[in-house]
mmCIF file of C-alpha atoms and ligand atoms in Angstrom:
data_model
loop_
_atom_site.group_PDB
_atom_site.id
_atom_site.type_symbol
_atom_site.label_atom_id
_atom_site.label_comp_id
_atom_site.label_asym_id
_atom_site.label_seq_id
_atom_site.Cartn_x
_atom_site.Cartn_y
_atom_site.Cartn_z
ATOM 1 C CA MET A 556 -5.243 -46.652 -48.490
ATOM 2 C CA LYS A 557 -8.878 -46.689 -50.834
ATOM 3 C CA LYS A 558 -9.915 -49.951 -52.933
ATOM 4 C CA ASN A 559 -13.006 -50.452 -55.691
ATOM 5 C CA PHE A 560 -14.535 -53.067 -55.555
ATOM 6 C CA SER A 561 -17.261 -53.860 -58.512
ATOM 7 C CA ASP A 562 -19.821 -54.485 -55.916
ATOM 8 C CA ASP A 563 -20.742 -53.244 -52.488
ATOM 9 C CA ARG A 564 -17.480 -52.442 -51.395
ATOM 10 C CA GLN A 565 -16.760 -50.130 -53.783
ATOM 11 C CA ASP A 566 -14.789 -47.028 -52.298
ATOM 12 C CA VAL A 567 -14.207 -48.372 -49.218
ATOM 13 C CA LEU A 568 -11.509 -46.365 -47.153
ATOM 14 C CA ILE A 569 -9.669 -48.378 -44.627
ATOM 15 C CA ARG A 570 -7.539 -45.960 -42.974
ATOM 16 C CA GLN A 571 -5.392 -45.850 -39.944
ATOM 17 C CA MET A 572 -7.872 -44.312 -36.445
ATOM 18 C CA LYS A 573 -6.722 -40.995 -35.669
ATOM 19 C CA GLU A 574 -7.092 -40.534 -31.633
ATOM 20 C CA ALA A 575 -10.293 -37.641 -32.771
ATOM 21 C CA ASP A 576 -11.928 -40.673 -33.779
ATOM 22 C CA GLN A 577 -12.006 -41.821 -29.915
ATOM 23 C CA GLU A 578 -15.270 -40.330 -28.832
ATOM 24 C CA ASN A 579 -17.876 -41.202 -32.167
ATOM 25 C CA LEU A 580 -15.930 -45.222 -31.382
ATOM 26 C CA ILE A 581 -17.223 -44.972 -27.877
ATOM 27 C CA LYS A 582 -20.251 -43.454 -28.246
ATOM 28 C CA ASN A 583 -21.659 -44.604 -31.785
ATOM 29 C CA TYR A 584 -19.613 -47.744 -32.189
ATOM 30 C CA CYS A 585 -19.577 -49.696 -27.921
ATOM 31 C CA SER A 586 -19.471 -53.642 -28.456
ATOM 32 C CA PRO A 587 -22.653 -54.680 -26.974
ATOM 33 C CA TRP A 588 -20.841 -57.444 -25.214
ATOM 34 C CA HIS A 589 -19.213 -54.954 -23.170
ATOM 35 C CA SER A 590 -19.810 -52.444 -20.936
ATOM 36 C CA LEU A 591 -20.176 -48.147 -21.711
ATOM 37 C CA LYS A 592 -16.557 -48.958 -18.526
ATOM 38 C CA GLU A 593 -15.479 -51.449 -20.311
ATOM 39 C CA ASN A 594 -16.003 -50.067 -23.609
ATOM 40 C CA VAL A 595 -14.503 -46.401 -22.979
ATOM 41 C CA ASP A 596 -11.708 -48.540 -21.665
ATOM 42 C CA PHE A 597 -10.164 -50.472 -23.605
ATOM 43 C CA TRP A 598 -10.439 -47.332 -26.282
ATOM 44 C CA LYS A 599 -8.737 -45.483 -24.275
ATOM 45 C CA ALA A 600 -6.097 -48.438 -23.971
ATOM 46 C CA ALA A 601 -6.297 -49.509 -27.456
ATOM 47 C CA PHE A 602 -5.357 -45.807 -28.849
ATOM 48 C CA LYS A 603 -2.470 -45.530 -26.254
ATOM 49 C CA GLU A 604 -0.742 -48.916 -27.694
ATOM 50 C CA GLN A 605 -1.237 -47.759 -30.613
ATOM 51 C CA SER A 606 1.639 -44.447 -29.954
ATOM 52 C CA LEU A 607 3.333 -46.401 -27.910
ATOM 53 C CA GLY A 608 3.789 -48.221 -32.153
ATOM 54 C CA ILE A 609 2.043 -52.228 -30.048
ATOM 55 C CA ARG A 610 -1.206 -52.144 -31.816
ATOM 56 C CA THR A 611 -2.242 -49.964 -34.926
ATOM 57 C CA ILE A 612 -5.515 -49.703 -35.293
ATOM 58 C CA TYR A 613 -7.924 -50.067 -38.726
ATOM 59 C CA ILE A 614 -11.438 -47.986 -38.820
ATOM 60 C CA ILE A 615 -13.348 -49.347 -42.762
ATOM 61 C CA GLU A 616 -15.217 -46.670 -43.709
ATOM 62 C CA LYS A 617 -17.815 -45.033 -46.290
ATOM 63 C CA SER A 618 -18.630 -42.060 -48.025
ATOM 64 C CA GLU A 619 -17.405 -41.112 -43.815
ATOM 65 C CA GLU A 620 -19.500 -43.202 -42.506
ATOM 66 C CA ILE A 621 -17.591 -46.229 -40.284
ATOM 67 C CA LEU A 622 -18.186 -49.709 -40.732
ATOM 68 C CA GLY A 623 -16.091 -51.456 -38.651
ATOM 69 C CA TYR A 624 -12.904 -51.372 -37.316
ATOM 70 C CA GLY A 625 -9.852 -54.071 -36.023
ATOM 71 C CA SER A 626 -6.429 -54.452 -35.336
ATOM 72 C CA LEU A 627 -2.975 -55.358 -35.849
ATOM 73 C CA LEU A 628 -1.593 -56.088 -32.205
ATOM 74 C CA ARG A 629 2.489 -56.669 -32.114
ATOM 75 C CA LYS A 630 2.381 -58.072 -28.404
ATOM 76 C CA SER A 631 0.225 -60.496 -27.808
ATOM 77 C CA GLU A 632 -1.310 -61.648 -23.879
ATOM 78 C CA TYR A 633 -0.991 -65.363 -25.801
ATOM 79 C CA PRO A 634 2.232 -67.133 -25.083
ATOM 80 C CA PHE A 635 1.577 -69.317 -27.516
ATOM 81 C CA PHE A 636 1.953 -66.494 -30.348
ATOM 82 C CA VAL A 637 5.814 -65.537 -30.370
ATOM 83 C CA ASN A 638 6.865 -63.576 -32.858
ATOM 84 C CA VAL A 639 3.408 -64.301 -34.198
ATOM 85 C CA PRO A 640 1.045 -60.282 -34.504
ATOM 86 C CA GLU A 641 -2.463 -60.433 -33.405
ATOM 87 C CA ILE A 642 -5.649 -59.347 -35.797
ATOM 88 C CA ASN A 643 -7.178 -58.319 -32.549
ATOM 89 C CA SER A 644 -11.688 -56.885 -31.729
ATOM 90 C CA VAL A 645 -12.298 -57.386 -35.521
ATOM 91 C CA TRP A 646 -16.089 -55.859 -35.671
ATOM 92 C CA ILE A 647 -18.465 -54.593 -38.528
ATOM 93 C CA VAL A 648 -21.333 -53.004 -37.835
ATOM 94 C CA ASP A 649 -24.494 -54.627 -37.602
ATOM 95 C CA LYS A 650 -26.196 -53.340 -41.043
ATOM 96 C CA TYR A 651 -23.304 -54.137 -43.232
ATOM 97 C CA ARG A 652 -22.766 -57.250 -42.211
ATOM 98 C CA ARG A 653 -22.184 -60.109 -44.633
ATOM 99 C CA SER A 654 -20.860 -57.593 -47.542
ATOM 100 C CA GLY A 655 -17.117 -58.340 -47.493
ATOM 101 C CA PHE A 656 -16.304 -55.820 -45.054
ATOM 102 C CA GLY A 657 -14.767 -57.785 -42.893
ATOM 103 C CA THR A 658 -13.139 -60.445 -45.305
ATOM 104 C CA LEU A 659 -11.264 -56.531 -47.161
ATOM 105 C CA LEU A 660 -10.030 -55.713 -42.876
ATOM 106 C CA ILE A 661 -8.560 -58.890 -42.905
ATOM 107 C CA GLN A 662 -6.334 -58.577 -45.715
ATOM 108 C CA HIS A 663 -5.697 -55.333 -45.080
ATOM 109 C CA LEU A 664 -4.377 -56.483 -41.473
ATOM 110 C CA GLU A 665 -2.423 -59.220 -43.245
ATOM 111 C CA GLU A 666 -1.146 -57.347 -45.667
ATOM 112 C CA LEU A 667 0.271 -54.753 -42.921
ATOM 113 C CA ALA A 668 1.785 -57.958 -40.989
ATOM 114 C CA LYS A 669 3.432 -59.096 -43.737
ATOM 115 C CA LYS A 670 5.237 -55.578 -44.891
ATOM 116 C CA GLU A 671 6.859 -55.187 -41.080
ATOM 117 C CA GLY A 672 8.157 -59.233 -42.083
ATOM 118 C CA PHE A 673 6.363 -61.229 -40.233
ATOM 119 C CA LYS A 674 5.845 -64.956 -41.076
ATOM 120 C CA MET A 675 2.613 -65.792 -39.657
ATOM 121 C CA VAL A 676 -0.547 -64.441 -38.053
ATOM 122 C CA GLY A 677 -2.814 -65.511 -35.373
ATOM 123 C CA ILE A 678 -6.027 -64.864 -34.136
ATOM 124 C CA GLY A 679 -8.689 -65.799 -31.069
ATOM 125 C CA VAL A 680 -12.171 -66.625 -31.294
ATOM 126 C CA GLY A 681 -14.483 -67.560 -29.145
ATOM 127 C CA LEU A 682 -16.217 -70.233 -28.291
ATOM 128 C CA TYR A 683 -20.255 -69.909 -27.748
ATOM 129 C CA LYS A 684 -22.858 -68.849 -30.860
ATOM 130 C CA ASP A 685 -22.179 -65.381 -31.051
ATOM 131 C CA TYR A 686 -18.909 -65.742 -31.973
ATOM 132 C CA GLY A 687 -20.461 -68.198 -35.094
ATOM 133 C CA PRO A 688 -19.788 -66.301 -37.847
ATOM 134 C CA ALA A 689 -16.022 -65.851 -37.212
ATOM 135 C CA GLN A 690 -15.265 -68.627 -36.531
ATOM 136 C CA LYS A 691 -16.756 -69.681 -40.259
ATOM 137 C CA LEU A 692 -15.019 -66.124 -41.625
ATOM 138 C CA TYR A 693 -11.834 -67.140 -39.887
ATOM 139 C CA PHE A 694 -11.771 -71.033 -41.483
ATOM 140 C CA GLN A 695 -13.411 -69.364 -44.806
ATOM 141 C CA LEU A 696 -9.951 -67.320 -44.746
ATOM 142 C CA GLY A 697 -7.218 -69.807 -44.132
ATOM 143 C CA TYR A 698 -6.862 -69.838 -40.495
ATOM 144 C CA LYS A 699 -6.352 -73.230 -38.357
ATOM 145 C CA PRO A 700 -5.514 -73.917 -34.774
ATOM 146 C CA ASP A 701 -2.502 -73.430 -33.704
ATOM 147 C CA GLY A 702 -2.570 -77.183 -31.143
ATOM 148 C CA HIS A 703 -2.837 -75.324 -27.946
ATOM 149 C CA GLY A 704 -6.131 -76.869 -27.225
ATOM 150 C CA ILE A 705 -8.218 -73.839 -25.730
ATOM 151 C CA THR A 706 -7.418 -71.274 -22.881
ATOM 152 C CA HIS A 707 -9.365 -68.909 -20.779
ATOM 153 C CA ASN A 708 -7.598 -66.000 -19.132
ATOM 154 C CA CYS A 709 -4.874 -66.472 -21.861
ATOM 155 C CA HIS A 710 -3.930 -69.604 -19.741
ATOM 156 C CA SER A 711 -4.208 -73.214 -21.360
ATOM 157 C CA VAL A 712 -7.633 -74.666 -19.340
ATOM 158 C CA VAL A 713 -6.550 -77.883 -18.019
ATOM 159 C CA LYS A 714 -8.251 -80.752 -17.909
ATOM 160 C CA GLY A 715 -10.917 -81.199 -15.206
ATOM 161 C CA LYS A 716 -11.540 -78.478 -14.654
ATOM 162 C CA HIS A 717 -14.229 -75.757 -14.905
ATOM 163 C CA TYR A 718 -14.680 -72.288 -16.999
ATOM 164 C CA PRO A 719 -17.204 -70.483 -17.298
ATOM 165 C CA ILE A 720 -18.277 -70.285 -21.054
ATOM 166 C CA ASP A 721 -17.390 -66.309 -21.881
ATOM 167 C CA ASP A 722 -15.189 -64.672 -24.226
ATOM 168 C CA GLU A 723 -12.406 -64.956 -22.574
ATOM 169 C CA LEU A 724 -13.263 -69.236 -23.324
ATOM 170 C CA ILE A 725 -10.240 -68.686 -26.559
ATOM 171 C CA LEU A 726 -9.582 -71.405 -29.537
ATOM 172 C CA TRP A 727 -6.491 -69.933 -31.053
ATOM 173 C CA LEU A 728 -6.170 -69.892 -34.833
ATOM 174 C CA THR A 729 -2.505 -68.907 -36.901
ATOM 175 C CA LYS A 730 -2.586 -68.741 -40.316
ATOM 176 C CA ALA A 731 0.791 -68.553 -42.848
ATOM 177 C CA LEU A 732 2.007 -65.518 -44.424
HETATM 178 C C1 COA B 463 -17.070 -61.364 -37.606
HETATM 179 C C2 COA B 463 -17.378 -60.500 -38.298
HETATM 180 C C3 COA B 463 -16.720 -59.928 -38.483
HETATM 181 C C4 COA B 463 -17.781 -60.345 -39.991
HETATM 182 O O1 COA B 463 -18.145 -59.498 -41.150
HETATM 183 P P1 COA B 463 -18.463 -59.978 -41.808
HETATM 184 O O2 COA B 463 -18.261 -58.091 -43.045
HETATM 185 O O3 COA B 463 -20.146 -59.720 -42.462
HETATM 186 O O4 COA B 463 -18.372 -61.010 -43.045
HETATM 187 P P2 COA B 463 -17.919 -61.149 -44.450
HETATM 188 O O5 COA B 463 -18.789 -60.395 -45.297
HETATM 189 O O6 COA B 463 -16.625 -61.165 -44.959
HETATM 190 O O7 COA B 463 -18.232 -62.687 -44.310
HETATM 191 C C5 COA B 463 -17.393 -63.598 -45.545
HETATM 192 C C6 COA B 463 -17.359 -65.283 -44.718
HETATM 193 O O8 COA B 463 -17.420 -64.824 -43.259
HETATM 194 C C7 COA B 463 -18.913 -66.481 -43.130
HETATM 195 N N1 COA B 463 -19.879 -65.554 -42.073
HETATM 196 C C8 COA B 463 -20.055 -64.249 -41.800
HETATM 197 N N2 COA B 463 -21.243 -63.501 -40.791
HETATM 198 C C9 COA B 463 -21.503 -64.994 -41.470
HETATM 199 C C10 COA B 463 -22.936 -65.831 -40.636
HETATM 200 N N3 COA B 463 -23.073 -64.614 -40.145
HETATM 201 N N4 COA B 463 -22.983 -66.942 -40.353
HETATM 202 C C11 COA B 463 -22.688 -68.557 -41.906
HETATM 203 N N5 COA B 463 -21.364 -67.489 -42.080
HETATM 204 C C12 COA B 463 -21.196 -66.266 -41.937
HETATM 205 C C13 COA B 463 -19.580 -66.164 -44.747
HETATM 206 O O9 COA B 463 -18.858 -67.289 -45.149
HETATM 207 C C14 COA B 463 -18.491 -65.518 -45.427
HETATM 208 O O10 COA B 463 -18.884 -65.312 -47.158
HETATM 209 P P3 COA B 463 -20.596 -65.871 -47.011
HETATM 210 O O11 COA B 463 -21.015 -64.300 -47.119
HETATM 211 O O12 COA B 463 -19.785 -64.969 -48.496
HETATM 212 O O13 COA B 463 -21.150 -66.419 -47.558
HETATM 213 C C15 COA B 463 -18.400 -60.148 -38.067
HETATM 214 O O14 COA B 463 -20.182 -61.019 -37.652
HETATM 215 C C16 COA B 463 -18.869 -59.218 -36.738
HETATM 216 O O15 COA B 463 -18.614 -58.278 -36.452
HETATM 217 N N6 COA B 463 -19.054 -59.170 -35.476
HETATM 218 C C17 COA B 463 -19.126 -59.796 -34.692
HETATM 219 C C18 COA B 463 -18.350 -59.316 -33.973
HETATM 220 C C19 COA B 463 -16.556 -60.576 -33.817
HETATM 221 O O16 COA B 463 -17.424 -61.774 -33.726
HETATM 222 N N7 COA B 463 -16.291 -60.434 -34.426
HETATM 223 C C20 COA B 463 -14.863 -61.148 -34.378
HETATM 224 C C21 COA B 463 -14.196 -61.614 -32.619
HETATM 225 S S1 COA B 463 -13.377 -62.769 -32.883
#
């Protein structure tokens, strides 16, 4: 899919990830929030899920340079997303942030979910400061809390218990398509 805009987003291409992208993604687009091993494991598992039709990974690029990526996961680990696909692992390269690429990519994933007949799409967001931009973006795009509180490792947290403030502490949001 090629889109034409009158700003920075001119000639942006959103395309499905290919096996040949794997090495480049692992080498140059590792998430700094995770170790190299975690990144390698993530891309291998994600690509396998794509080949099984569980996940579709999209790359957003301009002039063959990768600006970011994100995926649609048809079977979320979060138990309350029943027949609700999850927009997962959205990442825009630092220097290309605040130019609308994250919005574009998410809208593309929403369109894909809609085309597949889903009536709702979901997304999880972390609670600590690094997730501030994502929290603002998702609310701006119309996502709302799903009403089940927060989870740690996909299990609802229990009042009075202690949990680390990490990437597994998540608030889940949904949006009607
Ligand atoms: C979250 C992320 C994908 C947003 O990508 P992006 O391309 O910068 O987003 P956009 O340019 O489409 O931003 C759209 C809106 O989101 C909000 N937003 C995005 N980044 C923001 C920031 N740093 N501070 C405040 N608001 C922000 C703004 O409302 C913005 O609109 P505006 O620029 O007109 O004010 C990007 O910051 C990122 O990759 N973060 C690290 C990874 C991450 O958190 N992924 C999500 C995991 S749940």
